[in-house]
Structures are given as structure tokens and as C-alpha cells.
Coordinates of C-alpha atoms and ligand atoms in Angstrom, one line a residue:
Chain V
X1 CA -30.8 -31.7 18.0
X2 CA -29.6 -29.8 20.9
X3 CA -29.6 -26.3 19.4
X4 CA -28.8 -24.7 22.8
X5 CA -25.7 -26.6 23.3
X6 CA -24.6 -26.1 19.6
X7 CA -24.9 -22.4 20.1
X8 CA -23.2 -22.4 23.4
X9 CA -20.4 -24.4 22.0
X10 CA -20.1 -21.9 19.2
X11 CA -20.0 -19.0 21.8
X12 CA -17.4 -20.7 23.8
X13 CA -15.2 -20.9 20.7
X14 CA -15.8 -17.3 19.8
X15 CA -14.5 -16.0 23.1
X16 CA -11.9 -18.8 23.4
X17 CA -8.1 -19.0 22.9
X18 CA -8.0 -19.8 19.2
X19 CA -10.5 -16.9 18.4
X20 CA -8.2 -14.5 20.4
X21 CA -5.0 -15.9 18.8
X22 CA -6.3 -15.8 15.3
X23 CA -7.6 -12.2 16.1
X24 CA -4.1 -11.1 16.9
X25 CA -2.7 -12.7 13.8
X26 CA -5.4 -11.1 11.8
X27 CA -4.6 -7.7 13.1
X28 CA -1.1 -8.2 11.6
X29 CA -2.3 -9.5 8.2
X30 CA -4.8 -6.6 8.1
X31 CA -1.9 -4.2 8.3
X32 CA -0.2 -5.8 5.4
X33 CA -3.2 -6.9 3.3
X34 CA -6.0 -4.5 4.3
X35 CA -4.0 -1.2 4.6
X36 CA -0.9 -1.7 2.5
X37 CA -2.4 -4.0 -0.2
X38 CA 0.4 -6.5 0.2
X39 CA -0.4 -10.1 -0.9
X40 CA 1.3 -12.0 1.8
X41 CA 0.3 -15.6 1.4
X42 CA 2.9 -16.8 4.0
X43 CA 1.5 -15.2 7.1
X44 CA 1.4 -18.7 8.8
X45 CA 5.3 -18.6 8.6
X46 CA 5.4 -15.6 11.0
X47 CA 3.0 -17.5 13.3
X48 CA 5.3 -20.6 13.1
X49 CA 8.4 -18.5 13.9
X50 CA 6.6 -16.8 16.9
X51 CA 5.5 -20.1 18.3
X52 CA 9.0 -21.8 17.8
X53 CA 11.0 -18.9 18.8
X54 CA 9.3 -19.1 22.2
X55 CA 9.4 -22.9 22.4
X56 CA 13.0 -23.4 21.3
X57 CA 14.4 -20.6 23.6
X58 CA 12.7 -22.0 26.6
X59 CA 13.6 -25.5 25.6
X60 CA 17.2 -24.5 25.5
X61 CA 17.0 -23.1 29.0
X62 CA 16.3 -19.5 28.3
X63 CA 13.5 -17.4 30.1
X64 CA 10.2 -16.8 28.5
X65 CA 10.6 -13.2 27.8
X66 CA 13.6 -14.0 25.8
X67 CA 11.7 -16.5 23.9
X68 CA 9.0 -13.8 23.1
X69 CA 11.8 -11.5 21.9
X70 CA 13.2 -14.3 19.8
X71 CA 10.0 -15.1 18.2
X72 CA 9.2 -11.5 17.3
X73 CA 12.7 -11.1 16.1
X74 CA 12.6 -14.1 13.9
X75 CA 9.2 -12.9 12.2
X76 CA 10.6 -9.5 11.7
X77 CA 13.7 -11.0 9.9
X78 CA 11.5 -13.2 8.0
X79 CA 9.5 -10.3 6.7
X80 CA 12.9 -8.5 5.8
X81 CA 14.1 -11.6 4.0
X82 CA 10.9 -12.0 2.0
X83 CA 10.3 -8.4 1.4
X84 CA 13.8 -7.2 0.4
X85 CA 14.2 -9.1 -2.8
X86 CA 10.6 -9.0 -3.9
X87 CA 9.0 -5.7 -2.9
X88 CA 10.6 -3.9 -5.8
X89 CA 9.1 -6.4 -8.1
X90 CA 5.4 -6.9 -9.2
X91 CA 3.0 -7.7 -6.5
X92 CA 2.6 -11.3 -7.5
X93 CA 6.1 -12.1 -6.7
X94 CA 5.6 -11.3 -3.1
X95 CA 2.5 -13.7 -3.0
X96 CA 4.4 -16.5 -4.6
X97 CA 7.5 -16.1 -2.7
X98 CA 5.8 -15.9 0.7
X99 CA 3.6 -19.0 0.2
X100 CA 6.7 -21.0 -0.8
X101 CA 8.7 -19.6 2.1
X102 CA 6.2 -20.5 4.7
X103 CA 6.1 -24.0 3.4
X104 CA 9.8 -24.2 3.4
X105 CA 9.9 -23.1 7.0
X106 CA 7.4 -25.8 7.9
X107 CA 9.3 -28.5 6.0
X108 CA 12.7 -27.4 7.5
X109 CA 11.3 -27.3 11.0
X110 CA 9.9 -30.8 10.6
X111 CA 13.0 -32.4 9.0
X112 CA 15.2 -34.9 10.8
X113 CA 18.2 -32.7 10.6
X114 CA 16.5 -30.0 12.6
X115 CA 15.2 -32.2 15.1
X116 CA 17.8 -31.5 17.8
X117 CA 16.6 -27.9 17.8
X118 CA 12.9 -28.1 16.7
X119 CA 11.9 -31.6 17.8
X120 CA 11.3 -32.5 14.1
X121 CA 7.8 -34.0 13.5
X122 CA 7.2 -34.4 17.4
X123 CA 7.7 -30.7 18.0
X124 CA 8.4 -29.3 21.5
X125 CA 6.2 -29.5 24.5
X126 CA 6.0 -27.9 28.0
X127 CA 7.7 -24.8 27.5
X128 CA 5.1 -22.3 28.9
X129 CA 5.2 -23.6 32.6
X130 CA 6.7 -20.2 33.5
X131 CA 3.4 -18.5 32.1
X132 CA 1.1 -20.8 33.9
X133 CA 3.1 -20.5 37.2
X134 CA 2.1 -16.8 37.2
X135 CA -1.7 -17.7 36.7
X136 CA -3.6 -15.5 39.2
X137 CA -6.8 -17.4 38.9
X138 CA -7.5 -20.0 41.6
X139 CA -8.0 -23.7 40.4
X140 CA -11.5 -24.4 39.3
X141 CA -14.1 -23.8 36.5
X142 CA -15.6 -20.6 35.7
X143 CA -18.9 -20.1 33.7
X144 CA -22.4 -21.5 33.5
X145 CA -23.7 -24.8 32.3
X146 CA -21.5 -25.9 29.2
X147 CA -20.2 -22.3 28.8
X148 CA -17.3 -23.1 31.0
X149 CA -13.4 -22.5 31.2
X150 CA -10.9 -23.8 33.6
X151 CA -8.3 -21.5 35.2
X152 CA -5.7 -22.4 32.7
X153 CA -7.8 -21.5 29.7
X154 CA -9.0 -18.4 31.4
X155 CA -5.4 -17.3 31.9
X156 CA -4.4 -17.9 28.2
X157 CA -7.7 -16.1 27.2
X158 CA -6.7 -13.2 29.4
X159 CA -3.4 -13.0 27.6
X160 CA -4.8 -13.4 24.0
X161 CA -7.6 -10.8 24.5
X162 CA -5.1 -8.4 26.1
X163 CA -2.9 -8.7 23.1
X164 CA -6.0 -8.2 20.9
X165 CA -6.6 -4.9 22.8
X166 CA -3.1 -3.8 22.4
X167 CA -3.2 -4.7 18.7
X168 CA -6.2 -2.7 18.1
X169 CA -4.9 0.3 20.1
X170 CA -1.6 0.1 18.1
X171 CA -3.6 -0.3 14.7
X172 CA -5.8 2.7 15.5
X173 CA -2.9 4.9 16.3
X174 CA -0.9 3.8 13.2
X175 CA -3.6 4.0 10.7
X176 CA -4.6 7.5 11.8
X177 CA -1.1 8.8 11.6
X178 CA 0.7 10.2 8.6
X179 CA 2.6 6.8 8.4
X180 CA -0.8 4.9 8.1
X181 CA -1.6 7.4 5.3
X182 CA 1.5 6.3 3.4
X183 CA 0.5 2.7 3.7
X184 CA -3.0 3.4 2.2
X185 CA -1.3 5.5 -0.5
X186 CA 1.0 2.7 -1.4
X187 CA -2.0 0.4 -1.7
X188 CA -3.9 2.7 -4.0
X189 CA -0.9 3.6 -6.3
X190 CA 2.8 3.1 -5.7
X191 CA 3.8 5.5 -8.6
X192 CA 1.7 8.3 -7.3
X193 CA 3.1 7.8 -3.8
X194 CA 6.7 7.8 -4.9
X195 CA 6.0 11.0 -7.1
X196 CA 5.3 12.7 -3.9
X197 CA 8.7 11.8 -2.4
X198 CA 7.7 8.8 -0.4
X199 CA 9.9 5.8 -0.3
X200 CA 7.5 3.1 -1.3
X201 CA 9.8 0.1 -0.8
X202 CA 10.6 1.1 2.8
X203 CA 6.9 1.6 3.5
X204 CA 6.0 -1.9 2.2
X205 CA 9.0 -3.4 4.1
X206 CA 7.9 -1.8 7.4
X207 CA 4.3 -3.0 7.0
X208 CA 5.5 -6.6 6.1
X209 CA 7.8 -6.8 9.1
X210 CA 5.4 -5.1 11.6
X211 CA 2.6 -7.4 10.5
X212 CA 4.9 -10.3 10.7
X213 CA 5.8 -9.4 14.4
X214 CA 2.1 -9.2 15.2
X215 CA 1.4 -12.6 13.5
X216 CA 4.2 -14.0 15.5
X217 CA 2.4 -13.1 18.7
X218 CA -0.7 -14.8 17.5
X219 CA 1.4 -18.0 17.0
X220 CA 2.8 -17.6 20.4
X221 CA -0.7 -17.5 22.0
X222 CA -1.6 -20.7 20.3
X223 CA 1.6 -22.5 21.3
X224 CA 1.3 -21.3 24.9
X225 CA -2.4 -22.7 25.1
X226 CA -1.3 -26.1 23.8
X227 CA 2.0 -26.1 25.7
X228 CA 2.9 -27.8 22.3
X229 CA 4.4 -26.6 19.0
X230 CA 4.1 -29.1 16.0
X231 CA 5.1 -28.1 12.4
X232 CA 2.1 -29.7 10.9
X233 CA -0.2 -27.2 12.5
X234 CA 1.4 -24.4 10.5
X235 CA 0.0 -25.5 7.0
X236 CA -0.6 -23.0 4.2
X237 CA -4.4 -23.3 5.0
X238 CA -3.9 -21.4 8.2
X239 CA -2.9 -18.3 6.2
X240 CA -6.2 -18.6 4.4
X241 CA -8.1 -18.9 7.6
X242 CA -6.6 -15.7 8.5
X243 CA -7.5 -14.1 5.1
X244 CA -11.0 -15.3 5.6
X245 CA -11.2 -13.7 9.0
X246 CA -9.8 -10.3 7.8
X247 CA -12.1 -10.3 4.7
X248 CA -15.1 -11.4 6.6
X249 CA -14.6 -8.8 9.3
X250 CA -13.7 -6.2 6.8
X251 CA -10.2 -5.5 5.4
X252 CA -8.8 -2.1 6.2
X253 CA -11.1 -1.6 9.2
X254 CA -9.6 -1.5 12.7
X255 CA -11.8 -3.9 14.5
X256 CA -12.8 -6.0 11.4
X257 CA -10.1 -8.7 12.1
X258 CA -11.4 -9.2 15.7
X259 CA -15.2 -9.5 14.6
X260 CA -13.9 -11.7 11.8
X261 CA -12.1 -14.0 14.3
X262 CA -15.1 -14.1 16.7
X263 CA -17.4 -14.9 13.9
X264 CA -15.2 -17.4 12.1
X265 CA -14.7 -19.5 15.5
X266 CA -18.3 -19.3 16.2
X267 CA -19.4 -20.5 12.9
X268 CA -16.7 -23.1 12.8
X269 CA -17.6 -24.7 15.9
X270 CA -21.4 -24.3 15.8
X271 CA -21.2 -25.8 12.3
X272 CA -19.3 -28.8 13.6
X273 CA -22.1 -29.4 16.2
X274 CA -24.9 -28.8 13.6
X275 CA -23.5 -30.9 10.8
X276 CA -22.6 -33.7 13.3
X277 CA -26.2 -33.6 14.8
X278 CA -27.7 -33.5 11.2
X279 CA -25.6 -36.6 10.2
X280 CA -26.7 -38.5 13.3
X281 CA -30.5 -37.7 12.6
X282 CA -30.0 -38.9 9.1
X283 CA -31.0 -35.5 7.6
X284 CA -28.3 -35.8 5.2
X285 CA -29.6 -39.4 3.9
X286 CA -27.6 -42.5 3.7
X287 CA -24.8 -41.0 1.8
X288 CA -23.0 -39.3 4.8
X289 CA -21.8 -40.6 8.0
X290 CA -20.0 -39.1 10.9
X291 CA -16.6 -39.3 9.2
X292 CA -17.9 -36.8 6.8
X293 CA -18.6 -34.1 9.3
X294 CA -15.4 -32.3 8.8
X295 CA -15.4 -32.1 5.1
X296 CA -19.1 -31.1 5.0
X297 CA -18.4 -28.4 7.5
X298 CA -15.6 -26.9 5.2
X299 CA -17.9 -27.2 2.2
X300 CA -20.6 -25.2 4.0
X301 CA -18.1 -22.8 5.1
X302 CA -16.8 -22.3 1.6
X303 CA -20.3 -21.8 0.3
X304 CA -20.9 -19.3 3.1
X305 CA -17.6 -17.4 2.1
X306 CA -19.0 -17.2 -1.6
X307 CA -22.2 -15.9 -0.6
X308 CA -20.4 -13.4 1.6
X309 CA -18.2 -12.2 -1.4
X310 CA -21.3 -12.0 -3.5
X311 CA -23.5 -10.1 -1.2
X312 CA -21.2 -8.2 1.1
X313 CA -17.8 -8.2 -0.5
X314 CA -16.7 -5.4 1.8
X315 CA -17.0 -7.7 4.8
X316 CA -19.0 -6.9 7.9
X317 CA -17.6 -3.6 8.8
X318 CA -16.2 -2.5 5.5
X319 CA -17.9 0.3 3.6
X320 CA -19.6 -0.5 0.4
X321 CA -18.9 3.0 -0.9
X322 CA -15.2 2.5 -0.4
X323 CA -15.2 -0.9 -2.2
X324 CA -17.2 0.4 -5.1
X325 CA -14.8 3.3 -5.8
X326 CA -13.2 2.9 -9.1
X327 CA -9.7 2.7 -8.3
X328 CA -8.4 4.0 -11.7
Chain M
X1 CA 4.4 38.8 -17.1
X2 CA 6.7 36.4 -18.9
X3 CA 10.0 35.7 -17.6
X4 CA 12.6 37.6 -19.4
X5 CA 15.7 36.0 -20.7
X6 CA 17.8 35.8 -23.8
X7 CA 18.7 32.6 -25.4
X8 CA 19.3 31.5 -28.9
X9 CA 16.8 29.5 -30.6
X10 CA 18.9 26.6 -31.9
X11 CA 17.8 23.1 -30.6
X12 CA 19.8 22.5 -27.5
X13 CA 20.8 26.2 -26.8
X14 CA 22.3 27.2 -23.6
X15 CA 20.3 29.3 -21.1
X16 CA 21.7 32.0 -18.8
X17 CA 20.5 30.1 -15.6
X18 CA 19.4 26.6 -16.4
X19 CA 17.8 24.7 -13.5
X20 CA 17.6 21.4 -15.5
X21 CA 20.1 20.3 -18.0
X22 CA 19.8 17.1 -20.1
X23 CA 22.7 15.5 -21.9
X24 CA 22.4 12.6 -24.4
X25 CA 19.6 11.0 -22.7
X26 CA 18.1 8.2 -24.8
X27 CA 15.6 5.5 -24.3
X28 CA 14.9 2.5 -26.6
X29 CA 11.8 0.3 -26.8
X30 CA 12.8 -2.6 -28.9
X31 CA 14.0 -0.9 -32.1
X32 CA 12.2 2.3 -31.4
X33 CA 14.3 5.3 -30.0
X34 CA 11.5 6.8 -28.0
X35 CA 13.7 9.5 -26.5
X36 CA 17.0 10.8 -27.8
X37 CA 17.7 14.1 -26.5
X38 CA 21.4 15.5 -27.3
X39 CA 21.1 18.5 -25.2
X40 CA 18.4 20.4 -23.3
X41 CA 18.4 23.2 -20.8
X42 CA 15.5 24.5 -18.8
X43 CA 15.8 28.2 -17.7
X44 CA 14.9 28.7 -14.0
X45 CA 11.8 30.5 -13.2
X46 CA 10.1 30.0 -16.6
X47 CA 7.3 28.1 -17.9
X48 CA 8.5 25.8 -20.6
X49 CA 6.2 24.0 -22.8
X50 CA 7.1 20.7 -24.1
X51 CA 5.1 20.0 -27.4
X52 CA 5.2 17.4 -30.1
X53 CA 2.9 15.0 -32.0
X54 CA 1.6 11.9 -30.2
X55 CA 4.1 9.4 -29.5
X56 CA 7.0 11.9 -29.8
X57 CA 8.4 10.9 -26.5
X58 CA 7.2 13.6 -24.1
X59 CA 5.8 11.4 -21.4
X60 CA 8.8 9.0 -21.7
X61 CA 11.2 12.0 -21.2
X62 CA 9.3 12.9 -18.0
X63 CA 9.5 9.3 -16.8
X64 CA 13.3 9.3 -17.4
X65 CA 14.0 12.7 -15.9
X66 CA 11.9 11.8 -12.7
X67 CA 13.3 8.4 -12.1
X68 CA 10.2 6.4 -13.2
X69 CA 12.1 4.9 -16.0
X70 CA 15.8 4.2 -16.7
X71 CA 17.5 5.6 -19.9
X72 CA 19.9 3.5 -22.0
X73 CA 22.4 6.3 -21.7
X74 CA 22.9 9.9 -20.9
X75 CA 22.8 12.1 -17.9
X76 CA 20.9 14.9 -16.4
X77 CA 21.3 17.5 -13.6
X78 CA 18.9 19.4 -11.4
X79 CA 20.5 22.5 -10.1
X80 CA 24.0 21.1 -10.8
X81 CA 23.3 17.9 -9.0
X82 CA 23.3 14.8 -11.1
X83 CA 20.0 12.6 -11.1
X84 CA 21.4 9.6 -12.9
X85 CA 20.4 6.5 -11.0
X86 CA 18.4 8.5 -8.5
X87 CA 15.1 6.8 -7.3
X88 CA 11.9 8.4 -8.2
X89 CA 11.0 9.4 -4.6
X90 CA 14.4 11.0 -4.1
X91 CA 14.0 13.1 -7.3
X92 CA 10.8 14.4 -5.7
X93 CA 12.7 15.1 -2.5
X94 CA 15.4 17.0 -4.4
X95 CA 12.7 19.4 -5.6
X96 CA 11.4 18.1 -9.0
X97 CA 7.8 16.7 -8.9
X98 CA 5.8 15.5 -11.8
X99 CA 2.2 14.7 -12.5
X100 CA 0.9 11.8 -14.7
X101 CA -0.8 12.1 -17.9
X102 CA -3.1 9.2 -16.9
X103 CA -4.1 10.6 -13.6
X104 CA -3.1 8.6 -10.6
X105 CA -5.4 9.6 -7.8
X106 CA -5.3 7.7 -4.6
X107 CA -8.9 6.5 -4.9
X108 CA -9.6 5.5 -1.4
X109 CA -8.0 8.2 0.4
X110 CA -10.0 11.4 0.8
X111 CA -9.2 14.5 -1.3
X112 CA -7.6 16.2 1.8
X113 CA -5.6 13.1 2.6
X114 CA -4.3 13.0 -1.0
X115 CA -3.0 16.6 -0.6
X116 CA -1.6 16.0 2.9
X117 CA 0.4 13.1 1.5
X118 CA 2.3 15.6 -0.6
X119 CA 3.8 17.3 2.6
X120 CA 7.4 16.8 2.5
X121 CA 8.3 17.3 6.2
X122 CA 5.9 15.3 8.3
X123 CA 7.8 13.5 10.9
X124 CA 4.7 11.3 11.6
X125 CA 5.5 9.4 8.5
X126 CA 8.2 7.6 10.5
X127 CA 6.9 4.6 12.1
X128 CA 8.3 5.3 15.5
X129 CA 6.8 8.8 15.5
X130 CA 3.5 7.4 14.3
X131 CA 3.5 5.2 17.3
X132 CA 4.7 7.5 20.0
X133 CA 3.3 10.8 18.7
X134 CA 4.9 14.2 18.1
X135 CA 3.5 14.9 14.8
X136 CA 0.1 16.7 15.4
X137 CA 1.5 20.3 15.3
X138 CA 3.0 19.6 11.9
X139 CA -0.2 18.1 10.7
X140 CA -2.1 21.2 11.7
X141 CA 0.1 23.5 9.8
X142 CA 0.1 21.1 6.8
X143 CA -3.6 20.9 7.0
X144 CA -3.8 24.8 6.6
X145 CA -1.6 24.7 3.7
X146 CA -3.7 21.9 2.1
X147 CA -6.9 23.8 2.7
X148 CA -5.6 26.9 0.9
X149 CA -4.4 24.6 -2.0
X150 CA -7.8 23.0 -2.1
X151 CA -9.3 26.4 -2.2
X152 CA -7.2 27.6 -5.1
X153 CA -8.2 24.5 -7.1
X154 CA -11.8 24.7 -6.3
X155 CA -11.9 21.5 -4.4
X156 CA -12.8 22.6 -0.9
X157 CA -16.4 21.2 -1.0
X158 CA -14.9 17.9 -2.0
X159 CA -12.2 17.7 0.6
X160 CA -13.8 14.9 2.7
X161 CA -14.8 12.8 -0.4
X162 CA -12.8 9.9 -1.6
X163 CA -10.6 11.0 -4.4
X164 CA -12.0 8.0 -6.5
X165 CA -15.5 9.8 -6.5
X166 CA -14.0 12.9 -8.5
X167 CA -14.6 13.5 -12.2
X168 CA -11.6 13.1 -14.5
X169 CA -11.0 16.9 -14.5
X170 CA -11.1 17.1 -10.7
X171 CA -8.7 14.4 -10.4
X172 CA -6.3 16.5 -12.6
X173 CA -6.8 19.4 -10.4
X174 CA -6.2 17.2 -7.3
X175 CA -3.1 15.8 -8.7
X176 CA -1.7 19.2 -9.3
X177 CA -2.6 20.5 -5.9
X178 CA -1.0 17.5 -4.3
X179 CA 2.2 17.9 -6.3
X180 CA 2.3 21.6 -5.2
X181 CA 2.0 20.4 -1.5
X182 CA 5.5 19.0 -2.0
X183 CA 6.7 22.6 -2.7
X184 CA 9.0 21.5 -5.6
X185 CA 11.4 24.0 -7.2
X186 CA 10.5 22.4 -10.6
X187 CA 7.1 20.9 -11.3
X188 CA 6.5 18.9 -14.4
X189 CA 2.9 18.7 -15.6
X190 CA 1.9 16.0 -18.2
X191 CA -1.1 17.3 -19.9
X192 CA -2.8 18.9 -16.9
X193 CA -5.6 20.5 -19.0
X194 CA -6.8 17.3 -20.6
X195 CA -10.3 16.6 -19.5
X196 CA -10.6 19.7 -17.3
X197 CA -13.8 21.6 -17.7
X198 CA -13.0 24.7 -19.9
X199 CA -14.3 27.0 -17.5
X200 CA -11.6 25.9 -15.1
X201 CA -8.8 25.9 -17.6
X202 CA -8.4 29.7 -17.4
X203 CA -8.3 29.4 -13.6
X204 CA -5.7 26.6 -13.9
X205 CA -3.5 28.8 -16.3
X206 CA -3.8 31.5 -13.9
X207 CA -2.5 29.3 -11.0
X208 CA 0.3 28.0 -13.3
X209 CA 1.5 31.6 -14.1
X210 CA 1.2 32.4 -10.3
X211 CA 3.6 29.5 -9.5
X212 CA 6.1 31.3 -11.7
X213 CA 5.4 34.8 -10.9
X214 CA 4.8 34.7 -7.2
X215 CA 6.8 31.6 -5.9
X216 CA 9.5 31.7 -8.6
X217 CA 8.9 28.1 -9.7
X218 CA 10.0 26.4 -12.8
X219 CA 7.1 24.7 -14.7
X220 CA 7.6 22.3 -17.5
X221 CA 4.4 21.7 -19.1
X222 CA 3.2 19.1 -21.7
X223 CA 0.3 20.5 -23.5
X224 CA -1.6 19.7 -26.8
X225 CA -3.6 22.8 -27.0
X226 CA -1.6 25.3 -29.0
X227 CA -3.7 28.3 -27.9
X228 CA -2.8 27.4 -24.3
X229 CA 0.8 26.9 -25.2
X230 CA 0.9 30.3 -26.9
X231 CA -0.6 32.0 -24.1
X232 CA 1.2 30.6 -21.2
X233 CA 4.8 29.6 -22.2
X234 CA 7.9 31.6 -22.0
X235 CA 9.8 29.0 -23.9
X236 CA 8.6 26.1 -26.0
X237 CA 10.5 22.9 -26.8
X238 CA 9.2 20.7 -29.7
X239 CA 9.9 17.0 -29.7
X240 CA 9.6 14.8 -32.6
X241 CA 10.6 11.0 -32.7
X242 CA 12.4 11.6 -29.4
X243 CA 14.5 14.4 -30.4
X244 CA 14.3 18.2 -29.9
X245 CA 13.7 19.6 -33.2
X246 CA 13.0 23.1 -32.3
X247 CA 13.0 25.5 -29.4
X248 CA 12.5 29.1 -28.7
X249 CA 9.7 31.6 -27.7
X250 CA 6.3 30.5 -28.7
X251 CA 6.0 32.7 -31.8
X252 CA 9.4 31.3 -33.0
X253 CA 8.4 27.7 -32.6
X254 CA 4.8 28.0 -33.9
X255 CA 6.1 29.2 -37.2
X256 CA 9.1 26.9 -37.5
X257 CA 9.0 24.9 -40.6
X258 CA 10.3 21.8 -38.8
X259 CA 7.6 21.9 -36.2
X260 CA 4.8 22.3 -38.8
X261 CA 6.2 19.4 -40.7
X262 CA 6.5 17.1 -37.7
X263 CA 2.8 17.8 -36.9
X264 CA 1.5 17.3 -40.5
X265 CA 3.8 14.4 -40.9
X266 CA 2.5 12.8 -37.7
X267 CA 0.9 9.6 -38.7
X268 CA -1.4 9.8 -35.7
X269 CA -3.1 12.8 -37.4
X270 CA -3.1 14.7 -34.2
X271 CA -3.1 18.3 -35.0
X272 CA -2.7 19.7 -31.5
Ligands
LIG1 N1 6.5 1.1 -21.8 C1 6.6 1.2 -23.2 N2 6.9 0.1 -23.9 C2 7.1 0.2 -25.2 N3 7.0 1.4 -26.0 C3 6.7 2.5 -25.2 C4 6.5 2.4 -23.9 N4 6.2 3.7 -23.4 C5 6.2 4.5 -24.5 N5 6.4 3.8 -25.7 C6 6.4 4.3 -27.1 O1 7.4 5.4 -27.0 C7 7.0 6.4 -27.9 C8 6.8 7.7 -27.1 O2 5.6 7.5 -26.2 P1 5.3 8.8 -25.4 O3 6.4 9.3 -24.5 O4 4.2 8.2 -24.4 O5 4.7 9.9 -26.3 P2 4.0 11.3 -26.0 O6 3.9 11.4 -24.5 O7 4.9 12.2 -26.6 O8 2.7 11.1 -26.7 C9 5.7 5.9 -28.5 O9 5.8 5.4 -29.8 C10 5.1 4.7 -27.5 O10 4.5 3.8 -28.2
LIG2 MG1 2.2 11.5 -23.3

């Protein structure tokens, strides 16, 4: 087993485009879930709208900047449409509505009648040429040994990590502001917050819409990297990857979502290499072959998550003191 | 120095300068008429205690008046403006703030943050201002005000602790300090003394009186301890089975047959 290569593959993933894109997306969910306590189980819907907003706009002949605006706008409206009818109701209504809505979005986007606009099951390709035309990195590969990226990957990584930086700066500014205090207050107790003259409904709606806009940016980074959007990427499981990332890194911490994303992709990739090698070496006995690598990886991942919840439920950055507080 | 005013002692009597008037407000839970107040006026600048056996409907009346519950009928006015159909947060903004019988501290906010949240005029609570700045000066003056409130309530040492780490009594104090930060004209306290250390009770009573005497606020006060009620109230209103059965100065109500009957007849056996 080439442990060195497995670790380096893990590291590549940890700094790569998916890690950056999921970090951006997780920054948005952290605002909703971590700071405001909103159970949004349809976060992938915002990512889908970001990706498709961009792809469709360019596909129709529009400029990329307009696609970015369209993607963000669509996600904000999605937040409004979901929040408006449900945020006055009990918290579980939002959870149920959002998970259903994100699935409806995916099914509509992949349907035959939407195909003229969304490309149906085939999706849309080659809509980010404008972005790659601006690539300042000369052609070539950068890095050492197997830790290498080509100029295209490097350019998308630059975009992705730049957005992560912006997202963190914005989060820091917001959560230390009086507005951020109202988010946390809503998370702790809506009645108490309302009794002090704060419009709880508006606060939740803003959090949902802003978090959705940030999620849309994450979706765009993924789409640009692939030069491809496809409805079946945006499955509900993606939302739960983002939850894993936020919880693993530490919900309601500023950099937690980024730490979580880096760790998630490192483990995801390293686990792949490790389980693959283990199967090949016959360590898992005659019962498993190479087709089982994917499922085993998920099972191990799930086990890891359970252990994390048992031994460090506050995540990597979260404070145990804060978690243990009896939220009467 | 109790507030001086003359009003007659029939249930539902008119007051010379009522800040809060309630007309025909009722609320049913299933077959139970939990609140059924034909008429009630609260005199401005007084400490008015609301008493009554357990289950009399005191908390429910608070919930209705402050927009946390919707009545099945009736109307009520604050300073002449109707509050019917007004959302709870709007009621607070119009100057009537309540606390909760079951304390609602914002556990994972610090004590200071809890109090700062009460400030009514922080522009940084708008998303745009939060992003682009322009709220630090207001926060500084609010923080000074919060410090002085925390000082009054003996919570200065705790100000950087999470509110969730406070004792039950301290939470009551914090909730009151937080409500005062809103600077309401009318403050409604639902059993603020319950669970508070007896040594602090005297202090608290002092603060409540100061609210009336120094700031001219109106306090509506649900309390079970009759000694406290006798000591602090300008006016006492007794509720039983949702209705006002007696009102008047403390001496009047405490000797009223109907009040004594209501307490003795209370199946809960609560001889507060
Ligand atoms: N949400 C509710 N659902 C059903 N019954 C309620 C509810 N809230 C209060 N009640 C009932 O209404 C009556 C008045 O309760 P409450 O206002 O809490 O009394 P108090 O504060 O005077 O002790 C009680 O009989 C109580 O059981
Ligand atoms: Mg009560």
C-alpha cells in the first residue's frame, strides 16, 4: 500500500475545487443552521439554482456576470418562497418543505418539458469559456510529484478560495454585528427575541435568503470547474454532505465550515485510496471486491461521524462549554 | 411613595389616566374560558399587581395583551392606540414589554449580549448596516446603558458568562434587565420574584419602585407573595377563572370576601 500517495491524494482533494466549493456552500448553511438555528434540508436547491442560473444565462447568450446575478437572484427567491409560508410555523415545517422543494427543483430541471431551457437529463455544458479565457496562469502543471494541478484547476481553485475568503470576512462582520446577535437570539428563543421588539420572521427570512445566495456561489464554482451542470448531481445527499462539513468543523464558528470542508474532502479521498488498496491486498477477506470500495468508504465515513458526535459533538472548533449549556 | 390617584373599587372601574384599557377580551381553551375580562383599566405610572389563584388566567392575559396569543374576542388599547392584531414584536416597539413566568434566557448569548439585544434603536440590526458599518457609536452608548442595568441587578460579574450558566434567580434578574433595556412605558412582569434569592428580593422591589418613581413607568406585576403585593402595589387586580373579581388598593383587595373565597376555593390549594 502506497501510504504516501494516498495521503497526497487526500491533500490534493483538501485544497482542490470541490473542497473550496463545499466550503463556500457550508458558509451559507452555517449562517442558517449554525447561527440562526434554521433546519434547512434543501440547501442543495440553492446550489442547483446558482449553477443553473449561470449555465442557462450563458447558454441563452448572456454574459457570465449576468449569469452570476441570475443564479444568486434565483437562490434568494427560492429562500423567500420557502421561508415566507413556513417560517411562521414550527421549525420542522421548514425542514420538510425545504427537502421536498429541493427535490422538486431537481426533478423539474431534469424533466423533458424543461429540456429546452435546462437540457433535461443531459444538462448544459461549456458555459464557462469566458471565465477560462481570463485565466492568468500560463499553460502547464504546477506542483510536486503527484501533488499537481493544471492551469485550469488552479484558476478555478483561485476563484473558489477567494470566495471562501470573502465568505469568511462577511461572516465575521455579520456575526459580530447587532444583526448577527439577533440571529443567535432567534436560535436560542424566538419568543424572548420577539418580546424585545425584534421581528423574528424577518430575521429568519433574511438568514435563509442570504445563506441561499452563498450556497448558490458554491454551486457555481462546482459548475464552472466541470463546465457542466447536471440535475442528478444535486441530490439531497449533497445537503447532508454540507451538514456533515458544518457540524464536523463546528457549527456557529466562523472558520468551522472551511476546516470541515478541507477535512471532509481529505478523508473522502484518502479513504477511497485506503479502502481500495485494502481490498486489493485482500485485507477485507474474500467478501469484498473493488466494486465495494465506494459503499465501504461511506460506511466508514458514517462510523467516523458517529464517533465524532459521541466524542466531540461540538465539532473541531466548537466550544464544549457552549454545547453543554442547558438551553432552557 | 405610592402613586396617588382616586378610582372606585368596583371591578372594571375607570381610572383618571389609564395607559392600558382592556375591553371584553376572552380566550377559550377547549371548553375552558381561561380569560374573560369585561373591562379593565391600568392607571399610568402605577405599580398594579395582578393576583389570583393558580390557573386564574394571569399569564394567559399577559400573552393576549402582548400579542403572544390571540384572543377569541375583545379589544385593548395602549395609550389610546389599539393593539388588536398587532404582532408581539410590534407591541414591544410600541412601548409594552413583558417578561415570562418560565424564564426565557438566551442561553448561548452572554449576559451582556442578552441585555444589548433589548436596545430598541440599534441600526446595526439591519442587514445592510451590519455589512457596511455605522453602528459602533450606538453600540457604545448602548453598552454603557447595559453596564448600568447589569450593575443595578447585580450581574456585573457575570456579564461575559453565557446566560445559560446562570442560576434560576439570576435568569429572572437578567430577563428584567433585558426588558428594561427596551425602555418601555409599560412593563409587565410575570412572577419576577419566583426563585430569586430572598436577599435579592428586597433589592428587586426597590428597583421596581424606582421604575415608577424615577422614570414614571407603569408596572403590571403578577406575584404570588402577598407580603410583596401589599408592600409594592398602588393597585391590585384579582383574577379568578379568567375574570376580574375585585380591584382596588391593596388593603381593600386583601380583605375582599370574593378574593378570600377565590383563594380558599382554589382546588390547586395555592394559598399565595
Ligand atoms: N396553551 C394552553 N392550552 C390549553 N390550556 C391552557 C393553555 N395555557 C393556559 N391554559 C389553561 O388556562 C388556564 C389559565 O392558565 P394561566 O394563564 O397560566 O394561569 P395563571 O398564570 O393565572 O396561573 C389554566 O387552566 C391553564 O391550564
Ligand atoms: Mg402564570
